[in-house]
Coordinates of C-alpha atoms and ligand atoms in Angstrom, one line a residue:
M1 CA 15.1 -2.3 -31.5
T2 CA 18.5 -3.5 -30.6
P3 CA 18.6 -7.3 -29.7
D4 CA 21.3 -6.4 -27.2
P5 CA 20.6 -8.3 -23.9
Q6 CA 22.3 -5.4 -22.0
W7 CA 19.9 -2.7 -23.5
W8 CA 18.7 -1.8 -20.0
R9 CA 22.1 -0.7 -18.6
Q10 CA 21.9 2.8 -20.0
A11 CA 18.2 3.0 -21.0
V12 CA 15.9 5.9 -20.5
V13 CA 12.7 4.5 -19.1
Y14 CA 9.5 6.7 -19.0
Q15 CA 7.0 5.9 -16.4
V16 CA 3.3 6.0 -17.6
Y17 CA 0.7 6.2 -14.9
P18 CA -2.0 4.7 -17.1
R19 CA -5.0 6.4 -15.5
S20 CA -3.6 9.8 -16.0
F21 CA -1.9 9.7 -19.4
A22 CA -4.5 9.7 -22.2
D23 CA -8.2 8.7 -22.2
S24 CA -9.5 7.3 -25.4
D25 CA -13.0 6.7 -24.4
G26 CA -14.0 9.8 -22.5
N27 CA -14.7 8.2 -19.2
G28 CA -12.2 10.4 -17.4
I29 CA -9.8 7.6 -16.7
G30 CA -6.7 7.1 -18.9
D31 CA -6.6 3.8 -20.8
L32 CA -4.4 1.4 -22.9
R33 CA -5.8 2.6 -26.2
G34 CA -5.0 6.2 -25.0
I35 CA -1.4 5.2 -24.5
T36 CA -1.2 3.5 -27.8
S37 CA -2.5 6.7 -29.5
R38 CA 0.4 8.5 -28.0
V39 CA 3.2 6.1 -29.0
P40 CA 4.3 8.7 -31.7
Y41 CA 4.9 11.1 -28.9
L42 CA 6.9 8.6 -26.9
R43 CA 8.9 7.8 -30.1
D44 CA 9.7 11.5 -30.7
L45 CA 10.7 12.0 -27.1
G46 CA 13.4 9.4 -27.7
I47 CA 12.9 7.1 -24.8
D48 CA 14.1 3.5 -24.8
A49 CA 11.3 1.9 -22.7
V50 CA 8.0 2.5 -20.9
W51 CA 7.2 1.4 -17.4
L52 CA 3.5 1.0 -17.0
S53 CA 2.2 1.4 -13.4
P54 CA -0.6 -1.1 -12.7
F55 CA -3.4 -1.4 -15.3
Y56 CA -4.9 -4.7 -13.7
P57 CA -8.4 -5.0 -12.4
S58 CA -8.6 -3.0 -9.2
A59 CA -11.1 -1.1 -7.0
L60 CA -8.4 1.7 -6.9
A61 CA -8.0 1.7 -3.1
D62 CA -4.4 2.6 -3.8
G63 CA -4.3 3.8 -7.4
G64 CA -4.2 0.2 -8.8
Y65 CA -1.5 -1.1 -6.4
D66 CA -4.4 -3.1 -5.0
V67 CA -4.6 -5.8 -7.7
D68 CA -7.7 -8.0 -8.0
D69 CA -6.4 -10.1 -10.8
Y70 CA -2.8 -10.2 -11.9
R71 CA -3.3 -11.6 -15.3
N72 CA -5.9 -9.3 -16.7
V73 CA -6.6 -5.7 -17.6
D74 CA -9.0 -3.4 -15.7
P75 CA -12.1 -3.2 -18.0
R76 CA -12.0 0.6 -17.6
L77 CA -8.6 0.6 -19.1
G78 CA -9.2 -1.9 -21.9
T79 CA -8.7 -5.5 -22.7
L80 CA -5.9 -8.0 -23.1
A81 CA -6.3 -7.4 -26.9
D82 CA -5.7 -3.7 -26.3
F83 CA -2.6 -4.5 -24.2
D84 CA -1.2 -6.7 -27.1
E85 CA -1.8 -3.9 -29.5
L86 CA 0.0 -1.4 -27.2
V87 CA 3.0 -3.8 -26.9
G88 CA 3.0 -4.1 -30.7
A89 CA 2.9 -0.4 -31.3
L90 CA 5.6 0.3 -28.8
H91 CA 7.9 -2.3 -30.2
A92 CA 7.3 -1.1 -33.7
A93 CA 8.5 2.3 -32.5
G94 CA 11.6 0.7 -31.0
I95 CA 10.3 1.1 -27.4
R96 CA 10.4 -1.7 -24.8
I97 CA 7.8 -2.1 -22.1
L98 CA 8.1 -3.0 -18.4
V99 CA 5.0 -3.8 -16.2
D100 CA 4.6 -3.4 -12.5
I101 CA 4.5 -6.6 -10.4
V102 CA 2.8 -6.0 -7.0
A103 CA 3.7 -9.0 -5.0
N104 CA 3.8 -8.0 -1.4
H105 CA -0.1 -7.8 -1.3
S106 CA -3.1 -8.5 -3.5
S107 CA -6.3 -6.6 -3.1
N108 CA -9.0 -7.6 -0.8
A109 CA -11.2 -8.3 -3.8
H110 CA -8.7 -10.9 -5.1
E111 CA -10.4 -14.3 -5.3
W112 CA -7.8 -15.8 -2.9
F113 CA -8.7 -13.2 -0.2
R114 CA -12.4 -13.8 -0.7
A115 CA -11.8 -17.5 -0.3
A116 CA -9.7 -16.9 2.8
L117 CA -12.5 -14.9 4.4
A118 CA -15.0 -17.6 3.6
A119 CA -12.7 -20.3 5.0
A120 CA -12.2 -21.2 8.7
P121 CA -9.1 -20.2 10.7
G122 CA -6.2 -22.6 9.9
A123 CA -7.7 -23.5 6.5
P124 CA -5.2 -23.6 3.6
E125 CA -7.0 -20.7 2.0
R126 CA -6.1 -18.5 4.9
N127 CA -2.4 -19.5 4.7
R128 CA -2.0 -17.5 1.5
Y129 CA -2.2 -14.4 3.7
I130 CA -1.2 -13.6 7.2
F131 CA -4.1 -14.2 9.6
R132 CA -3.7 -14.2 13.4
D133 CA -5.9 -14.3 16.5
G134 CA -6.3 -11.0 18.2
R135 CA -5.2 -10.4 21.8
G136 CA -7.5 -9.7 24.7
A137 CA -10.2 -11.8 26.3
R138 CA -12.2 -11.8 23.1
G139 CA -9.5 -11.3 20.6
E140 CA -10.6 -7.6 20.3
L141 CA -7.0 -6.2 20.2
P142 CA -4.7 -6.5 17.2
P143 CA -2.0 -9.2 17.4
N144 CA 0.6 -6.4 17.9
D145 CA 1.1 -2.7 17.5
W146 CA 2.8 -2.8 14.0
P147 CA 1.9 0.4 12.1
S148 CA 0.9 0.3 8.4
H149 CA 2.7 2.5 5.9
F150 CA -0.6 4.5 5.4
G151 CA -1.3 4.5 9.1
P152 CA -2.5 3.6 11.7
S153 CA -2.5 -0.2 12.4
A154 CA -1.2 -2.8 10.1
W155 CA -3.9 -5.2 11.3
T156 CA -7.6 -5.3 10.5
R157 CA -10.2 -7.6 12.1
T158 CA -12.3 -9.8 9.8
T159 CA -15.9 -10.7 10.2
N160 CA -16.8 -14.3 10.1
P161 CA -19.4 -15.6 7.6
D162 CA -22.0 -15.7 10.5
G163 CA -21.4 -12.1 11.4
T164 CA -19.3 -12.6 14.5
P165 CA -15.8 -10.9 14.8
G166 CA -13.1 -13.0 13.5
Q167 CA -9.3 -13.2 13.2
W168 CA -7.1 -10.3 12.2
Y169 CA -5.0 -10.0 9.0
L170 CA -1.8 -8.1 8.3
H171 CA -1.5 -5.3 5.7
L172 CA 1.6 -3.2 5.6
F173 CA -0.3 -0.7 3.4
A174 CA -4.1 -0.2 3.2
P175 CA -6.6 -2.7 4.7
E176 CA -7.7 -3.3 1.0
Q177 CA -4.1 -4.6 0.4
P178 CA -3.8 -7.7 2.5
D179 CA -0.1 -9.0 2.6
L180 CA 0.5 -12.3 1.0
N181 CA 2.2 -15.1 2.8
W182 CA 5.4 -15.7 0.8
D183 CA 6.1 -18.9 2.8
D184 CA 3.1 -20.5 1.0
P185 CA 4.5 -22.4 -2.1
E186 CA 1.2 -21.7 -3.9
V187 CA 1.8 -17.9 -3.6
A188 CA 5.3 -18.2 -5.0
A189 CA 4.2 -20.5 -7.9
D190 CA 1.4 -18.2 -8.9
F191 CA 3.8 -15.3 -9.2
I192 CA 5.9 -17.3 -11.6
T193 CA 2.9 -18.0 -13.6
T194 CA 2.2 -14.2 -13.7
L195 CA 5.7 -13.3 -14.8
R196 CA 5.6 -15.9 -17.6
F197 CA 2.1 -14.7 -18.6
W198 CA 3.3 -11.2 -19.3
A199 CA 6.7 -12.2 -20.7
D200 CA 4.9 -14.5 -23.1
R201 CA 2.9 -11.5 -24.2
G202 CA 6.1 -9.7 -25.1
V203 CA 6.8 -7.7 -22.1
D204 CA 10.4 -6.9 -21.8
G205 CA 10.7 -6.5 -18.1
F206 CA 9.2 -5.8 -14.7
R207 CA 9.2 -3.2 -12.0
I208 CA 9.0 -4.9 -8.6
D209 CA 6.8 -3.0 -6.1
A210 CA 7.9 -3.0 -2.5
A211 CA 10.6 -5.6 -3.3
H212 CA 12.1 -5.6 0.2
L213 CA 8.9 -6.4 2.1
L214 CA 7.9 -9.9 0.8
K215 CA 9.5 -12.0 3.5
K216 CA 8.7 -11.4 7.2
D217 CA 9.8 -12.8 10.5
L218 CA 6.5 -13.4 12.2
S219 CA 8.0 -15.4 15.1
E220 CA 6.6 -14.5 18.5
P221 CA 7.1 -12.6 20.7
Y222 CA 6.7 -10.0 18.0
R223 CA 9.5 -7.5 17.8
P224 CA 8.6 -3.8 17.8
V225 CA 8.6 -2.0 14.5
P226 CA 9.0 1.8 14.5
T227 CA 8.3 2.2 10.8
I228 CA 8.0 0.0 7.7
G229 CA 8.0 2.6 5.1
I230 CA 9.1 2.3 1.5
V231 CA 11.7 5.0 2.0
A232 CA 12.2 4.8 5.7
D233 CA 14.9 4.7 8.2
Y234 CA 15.4 1.2 9.4
P235 CA 18.5 -0.8 10.4
D236 CA 20.4 -1.6 7.1
D237 CA 21.6 -5.0 8.4
G238 CA 18.7 -7.3 7.8
S239 CA 17.6 -7.2 11.3
H240 CA 14.2 -5.7 10.7
P241 CA 11.4 -8.2 11.1
L242 CA 9.4 -6.9 8.1
A243 CA 11.8 -5.3 5.7
D244 CA 14.9 -6.4 3.6
R245 CA 15.1 -9.9 5.1
D246 CA 17.8 -12.1 3.8
E247 CA 15.2 -14.7 2.8
V248 CA 13.7 -12.4 0.2
H249 CA 16.5 -13.0 -2.1
E250 CA 15.6 -16.6 -2.7
I251 CA 12.5 -15.3 -4.4
Y252 CA 14.4 -13.1 -6.8
R253 CA 16.9 -15.9 -7.6
S254 CA 13.9 -18.0 -8.6
W255 CA 12.5 -15.1 -10.7
R256 CA 15.8 -14.7 -12.4
R257 CA 15.7 -18.3 -13.6
V258 CA 12.4 -17.4 -15.4
F259 CA 13.7 -14.2 -16.8
D260 CA 16.7 -16.1 -18.3
E261 CA 14.4 -18.5 -20.1
Y262 CA 13.6 -15.7 -22.5
T263 CA 15.6 -14.2 -25.4
P264 CA 16.7 -11.5 -24.6
P265 CA 16.4 -12.2 -20.9
R266 CA 13.6 -10.3 -19.3
V267 CA 14.8 -7.4 -17.1
A268 CA 13.6 -6.2 -13.7
V269 CA 14.1 -3.2 -11.3
A270 CA 13.5 -3.4 -7.6
E271 CA 11.7 -0.8 -5.7
T272 CA 13.4 -1.0 -2.3
A273 CA 14.2 1.2 0.6
A274 CA 17.4 -0.7 1.4
G275 CA 20.6 1.4 1.5
P276 CA 23.2 1.3 -1.4
V277 CA 25.1 -1.6 -0.1
R278 CA 22.2 -4.0 0.7
R279 CA 20.3 -2.7 -2.4
A280 CA 23.1 -4.2 -4.5
R281 CA 21.8 -7.6 -3.7
Y282 CA 18.5 -7.1 -5.3
A283 CA 20.4 -5.6 -8.3
G284 CA 22.8 -8.5 -8.7
A285 CA 22.9 -10.4 -12.1
D286 CA 21.4 -13.5 -10.3
E287 CA 18.5 -11.6 -8.9
L288 CA 16.5 -8.7 -10.4
G289 CA 19.4 -6.9 -12.2
Q290 CA 18.6 -3.4 -11.1
A291 CA 17.3 -1.5 -8.1
F292 CA 16.1 2.1 -7.9
D293 CA 18.5 4.6 -6.6
F294 CA 16.0 6.9 -4.9
D295 CA 18.8 8.8 -3.1
L296 CA 18.5 11.9 -5.2
L297 CA 14.8 12.3 -4.4
D298 CA 15.7 13.9 -1.1
T299 CA 19.2 15.2 -1.9
P300 CA 19.2 19.0 -1.2
W301 CA 20.1 21.4 -4.1
D302 CA 23.8 21.4 -3.2
A303 CA 26.8 20.4 -5.3
V304 CA 28.6 18.5 -2.5
A305 CA 25.5 16.6 -1.6
F306 CA 24.8 15.7 -5.3
R307 CA 28.2 14.5 -5.9
D308 CA 28.3 12.4 -2.7
T309 CA 24.9 10.9 -3.5
I310 CA 26.0 10.1 -7.0
S311 CA 29.3 8.6 -5.9
A312 CA 27.5 6.4 -3.4
C313 CA 25.1 5.1 -6.1
L314 CA 27.9 4.5 -8.5
D315 CA 29.8 2.5 -5.8
G316 CA 26.6 0.5 -5.1
A317 CA 26.3 -0.4 -8.8
R318 CA 29.9 -1.5 -8.8
I319 CA 29.2 -3.9 -6.0
S320 CA 26.3 -5.5 -7.8
G321 CA 27.8 -5.3 -11.3
S322 CA 24.6 -3.5 -12.3
S323 CA 24.2 0.0 -13.5
P324 CA 22.7 2.8 -11.5
T325 CA 19.1 3.9 -11.9
W326 CA 18.5 7.7 -11.5
T327 CA 15.3 9.3 -10.9
L328 CA 13.9 12.6 -9.7
S329 CA 10.2 12.0 -9.7
N330 CA 7.6 9.2 -9.7
H331 CA 4.0 8.7 -8.8
D332 CA 4.8 8.7 -5.0
I333 CA 6.4 12.2 -4.5
V334 CA 5.9 15.8 -5.1
R335 CA 7.2 16.6 -8.6
H336 CA 10.7 17.9 -8.6
A337 CA 9.9 21.2 -10.5
S338 CA 8.0 22.1 -7.2
R339 CA 10.4 20.5 -4.8
Y340 CA 13.2 22.6 -6.3
A341 CA 10.9 25.7 -6.0
L342 CA 11.0 25.4 -2.3
Q343 CA 13.7 25.6 0.5
A344 CA 15.3 22.3 1.0
D345 CA 14.0 22.0 4.6
T346 CA 10.3 22.6 3.6
D347 CA 8.0 19.9 5.1
L348 CA 6.4 18.9 1.9
N349 CA 3.3 17.4 3.5
R350 CA 2.6 20.6 5.4
W351 CA 3.1 22.6 2.2
L352 CA 0.5 20.4 0.5
L353 CA -1.9 20.7 3.4
A354 CA -1.5 24.5 2.9
N355 CA -2.5 24.0 -0.7
G356 CA 1.0 25.0 -1.9
T357 CA 0.9 28.5 -0.5
D358 CA 3.0 28.3 2.6
P359 CA 5.7 28.9 1.6
L360 CA 5.0 30.2 -1.9
P361 CA 7.1 28.3 -4.4
D362 CA 9.5 30.1 -6.7
L363 CA 8.3 28.2 -9.8
A364 CA 10.8 29.9 -12.1
Q365 CA 13.7 28.8 -9.9
G366 CA 12.0 25.4 -9.6
L367 CA 12.0 24.9 -13.4
R368 CA 15.5 26.2 -13.9
R369 CA 16.8 23.7 -11.4
A370 CA 14.6 20.9 -12.7
R371 CA 15.9 21.4 -16.2
A372 CA 19.5 21.5 -15.0
A373 CA 19.0 18.5 -12.8
A374 CA 17.4 16.5 -15.7
M375 CA 20.4 17.2 -17.9
L376 CA 22.7 16.2 -15.1
L377 CA 21.0 12.9 -14.6
L378 CA 20.9 12.2 -18.4
A379 CA 24.6 12.7 -18.6
L380 CA 25.4 10.1 -15.9
P381 CA 26.3 6.5 -16.8
G382 CA 23.4 4.2 -15.9
S383 CA 19.7 4.2 -16.6
T384 CA 17.4 7.1 -15.9
Y385 CA 13.7 6.8 -15.1
L386 CA 11.5 9.7 -16.0
Y387 CA 8.0 10.3 -14.8
Q388 CA 5.3 11.4 -17.2
G389 CA 4.9 15.1 -17.3
E390 CA 8.3 16.0 -16.0
E391 CA 9.4 16.5 -19.7
L392 CA 6.8 19.3 -19.7
G393 CA 8.4 20.9 -16.6
L394 CA 5.0 20.3 -14.8
P395 CA 4.9 21.4 -11.1
E396 CA 2.8 19.6 -8.5
V397 CA -0.9 20.4 -8.4
A398 CA -0.7 21.3 -4.7
D399 CA -4.2 22.7 -4.2
L400 CA -6.4 19.8 -4.9
P401 CA -9.4 20.2 -2.6
A402 CA -10.1 17.5 0.0
E403 CA -13.2 16.2 -1.8
V404 CA -11.4 15.1 -4.8
L405 CA -8.4 13.3 -3.0
Q406 CA -8.1 9.6 -3.7
D407 CA -4.9 8.6 -1.9
P408 CA -5.3 6.2 1.0
Q409 CA -2.7 8.1 2.8
W410 CA -5.1 10.9 3.1
F411 CA -8.0 8.7 4.3
R412 CA -6.0 6.4 6.6
D413 CA -4.2 9.1 8.4
A414 CA -7.4 11.2 9.0
G415 CA -6.2 14.1 6.9
A416 CA -2.8 14.5 8.5
R417 CA -1.1 13.5 5.2
K418 CA -2.5 14.9 1.9
G419 CA -0.9 12.2 -0.1
R420 CA 0.2 11.7 -3.7
D421 CA -2.6 12.8 -5.9
G422 CA -1.0 16.1 -6.8
C423 CA 1.5 14.3 -9.0
R424 CA -1.1 12.0 -10.4
V425 CA -3.2 14.6 -12.2
P426 CA -3.6 13.8 -15.9
I427 CA -1.1 15.5 -18.1
P428 CA -2.0 18.3 -20.5
W429 CA -1.7 17.7 -24.2
E430 CA -3.5 20.7 -25.6
P431 CA -3.8 24.2 -24.3
T432 CA -7.6 24.2 -24.3
G433 CA -10.6 21.9 -23.7
P434 CA -12.2 20.4 -20.5
S435 CA -9.2 18.1 -19.9
F436 CA -6.5 19.7 -22.1
G437 CA -6.6 16.9 -24.6
F438 CA -6.3 14.2 -22.0
G439 CA -9.8 12.9 -23.2
S440 CA -13.2 14.1 -24.2
G441 CA -14.9 13.7 -20.8
G442 CA -13.0 15.5 -18.2
A443 CA -10.4 14.0 -15.9
H444 CA -10.6 11.9 -12.7
L445 CA -8.5 14.5 -10.9
P446 CA -9.3 18.2 -11.7
M447 CA -6.7 19.9 -14.0
P448 CA -5.9 23.5 -13.2
A449 CA -6.3 26.3 -15.7
W450 CA -2.5 26.9 -15.6
F451 CA -1.9 23.4 -17.3
S452 CA -2.5 25.1 -20.6
D453 CA 0.9 26.7 -20.6
Y454 CA 2.6 23.4 -20.0
S455 CA 0.7 21.4 -22.6
V456 CA 2.6 19.4 -25.2
E457 CA 1.0 21.5 -28.0
R458 CA 2.4 24.7 -26.6
Q459 CA 5.9 23.2 -26.3
V460 CA 6.4 21.2 -29.4
G461 CA 8.7 23.1 -31.8
V462 CA 9.5 25.8 -29.3
P463 CA 13.3 25.6 -28.9
T464 CA 13.4 27.0 -25.4
S465 CA 10.6 24.7 -24.1
T466 CA 11.3 21.9 -21.5
L467 CA 9.9 19.3 -23.9
E468 CA 12.4 20.3 -26.6
L469 CA 15.2 20.3 -24.1
Y470 CA 14.3 16.6 -23.1
R471 CA 14.1 15.6 -26.8
A472 CA 17.4 17.2 -27.6
A473 CA 19.1 15.6 -24.5
L474 CA 17.8 12.2 -25.2
R475 CA 18.8 12.4 -28.8
L476 CA 22.3 13.6 -27.9
R477 CA 22.6 11.0 -25.2
R478 CA 21.9 8.3 -27.8
E479 CA 24.3 9.8 -30.4
L480 CA 27.1 10.3 -27.8
H481 CA 26.9 6.6 -26.9
A482 CA 29.2 6.8 -23.9
G483 CA 30.6 3.9 -21.9
E484 CA 29.8 3.4 -18.3
S485 CA 32.6 5.2 -16.7
L486 CA 32.8 8.8 -15.4
T487 CA 35.7 11.0 -14.4
W488 CA 34.9 13.8 -11.9
D489 CA 36.4 17.2 -12.6
D490 CA 38.2 18.8 -9.8
G491 CA 35.7 20.6 -7.8
T492 CA 34.9 24.3 -8.3
E493 CA 32.7 25.1 -5.3
G494 CA 29.0 24.7 -6.1
V495 CA 29.7 22.8 -9.4
V496 CA 29.0 19.2 -10.3
S497 CA 31.1 18.4 -13.3
F498 CA 32.4 15.2 -14.9
V499 CA 33.5 13.8 -18.3
R500 CA 32.3 10.6 -20.0
D501 CA 34.8 8.5 -21.9
T502 CA 33.8 10.0 -25.2
G503 CA 34.9 13.4 -24.1
W504 CA 31.3 14.5 -23.2
R505 CA 31.5 16.9 -20.3
S506 CA 28.5 17.8 -18.1
I507 CA 28.8 20.9 -15.9
T508 CA 26.1 21.8 -13.5
N509 CA 26.5 25.1 -11.8
M510 CA 24.3 24.7 -8.7
G511 CA 25.2 28.1 -7.3
S512 CA 23.4 31.3 -8.2
G513 CA 26.2 33.3 -9.7
P514 CA 27.9 32.5 -13.1
I515 CA 31.2 30.4 -13.4
P516 CA 33.6 30.5 -16.3
L517 CA 32.6 28.2 -19.2
P518 CA 35.4 25.6 -19.9
A519 CA 36.7 25.0 -23.3
G520 CA 34.8 22.8 -25.7
R521 CA 31.9 22.9 -28.1
I522 CA 28.5 23.4 -26.5
L523 CA 26.2 20.6 -27.2
L524 CA 23.2 21.6 -25.2
A525 CA 22.4 23.9 -22.2
S526 CA 19.4 23.8 -19.8
G527 CA 19.1 27.6 -20.1
P528 CA 20.7 30.6 -21.9
V529 CA 24.5 30.7 -22.0
P530 CA 25.5 34.3 -22.6
G531 CA 29.2 34.8 -23.3
H532 CA 31.7 32.5 -21.8
E533 CA 29.9 31.8 -18.5
V534 CA 27.7 29.1 -17.2
P535 CA 24.9 31.0 -15.4
G536 CA 23.7 29.8 -12.0
E537 CA 21.3 26.7 -11.8
T538 CA 22.3 25.8 -15.3
T539 CA 23.8 22.6 -16.9
V540 CA 25.9 22.8 -20.0
W541 CA 27.0 19.8 -22.0
L542 CA 30.2 20.3 -23.8
Q543 CA 32.3 18.1 -26.3
R544 CA 35.9 18.2 -25.6
T545 CA 37.6 19.5 -28.7
T546 CA 41.3 18.6 -28.0
Ligands
GLC601 C1 4.8 1.2 -3.9 C2 4.1 2.1 -4.9 C3 3.1 2.9 -4.2 C4 2.1 1.9 -3.5 C5 2.8 1.0 -2.5 C6 2.0 -0.1 -2.2 O1 5.6 2.1 -3.1 O2 5.0 2.8 -5.7 O3 2.4 3.8 -5.1 O4 1.3 2.8 -2.8 O5 4.0 0.4 -3.2 O6 1.8 -1.0 -3.3

C-alpha cells in the first residue's frame, strides 16, 4: 500500500453493504468473515479501498443505520477480532478501509437513550437527545409539525416509567433513530472517542452519514420545514433550521484535528445534500476532506446534462481544494443498470410499487448505458465510489413482495414508498444454489432466479462480461496514472469527450447512432467497436498517439 497521504484523491472505493455481501455462517445475513473470504475477489477487481456500511450492533430498524453501540460489532456479523482480521487481510491485499460514522442519531436501544427514557424531564441524561414537551392541554400534540425523512412526523411521544404519557423526542429519520443533541459536550466527546477507537484499529477513514444534519436551530417559535431529506431541495444558504447549519463545521474541524494525529492522516467523506458550493466547506482540508458529489445520480442520460453536472462538481472541488467523488449507485437508490433502462422522467417509486413492470425496463439498454457511464466516471479525475454488484451489471430487484420488505420508508409511509430493499439484495457469487453462493443458508432478502446470469462465476474470464470490463478499466486507470486535470474536447452533439494530461481520451457517445472514432489507440471500450465508429451508448478510451 502506498504511504502517500493523498492516496484518496483519485481512489476507487467499493461500498460493501455487509449484510448482503457474503455470509460465512449460513444464517442468511452477510458477515465480516464473509467479507474476509472475498478479499481475493476485491484484490482482483483492483479497487483502492472498501467502505463498509454499518456493521455495529443494531436492531436493524434502518439497515444498521440505527446504531446501538458505536464501538462494537453486531454479534450476527462477527466480533472485534473478526474485524481486525478483515482489516489485516484488506491491508495485506493493498486495500484500505473506511467505516461509516452515524452521528446524527443513535438507535433507541443505545444505552444513552435508555437512560434518557428512565430519567426525568430536564435531567442531564435527556440532554444528549432532543426532548420537548408536547403542545395541547395535556401535551398530546407534537412540539411542531416537522416531518421525518421517512414520514410522517419527526416527533414521537415517550411513555414515562410509571406508564403515563411523557415528553416527545426528535427523530429526523425513524422513531428508532433518536437525534443526538450536538450541543451536549458529552456527545461531541464520545464521537471523538469512537473515531480514535476505529483509527487505532487500523481504519484508514470514515464515511460520515447525514453530515449536514448534526446541528439544529431549535429556537422558538419553530420555523416551518417543508422537507429535511438527504437529497432534498432546501435553501442553499444555511438558513434551514435543521440542515447545513454553519455551526456544523466546528464539529468537522475538531474531527480533522483527530484525523491528523495519525500517519497517514485518516480521511473522511461527507454524505450531504448541500449544493456544490456549500458542499465544498465539508470537503475542505481543515474539515472532512471530501464530500460526495451525488449530482450524477439524477442527471438524465444526456450529454449536455452530464457535462454540466461534471463541470459543476469539478468547480466545487476546486473551491475546496479537494477532489470530486463520483458515484452512480449506493444502498439508498435504485441501481443504475435499472435507472438507465427507464425513461428519464420515470417516477422510480411508482415503478417499484408496480414491481418493475410499468413501464417495462429495457435492460439491454440499461446495461449498455451503465457500462458506458461507469467507464466515463472512471476516466474522470477524482475518486469514484462503486456500489457492490454494479461491477456485475446487476439491475434492481424491483419485484420484492411486501412481506419481505425491511426498509423503514415502506413502514413509516404506510406503503406509499417501497423503499430501498431492491438494491440491498445479496449479490450472486455462483450460478446455482439457494443463495447463489452468498451463503449456505438462504438470504435475508430473496434472490431472484435471474441472478444466476449475473453471478461472479459466470463472468470471471469472459472478456465481454461487465465484471471483466470493470477489472480492465480499474487496471488501466491505475496504469495510466493521470494527474487531476481534464481538458474537454469541443462538443460533438450527444458526446461527452475529454482528455487527461497523459493523453488518455475518454469518449462517451450518449446518442443512439454511431459517431466517427477519433485517432488514437483503443485502450478499452464498453461495447463492441466495429470499424472506425463509436456506436451509440458506448464509451471508448483511447491513447493519443501523436
Ligand atoms: C443515510 C444512509 C441511509 C440512512 C440514513 C439515516 O442517508 O445512507 O441509508 O437511512 O442516512 O441514517
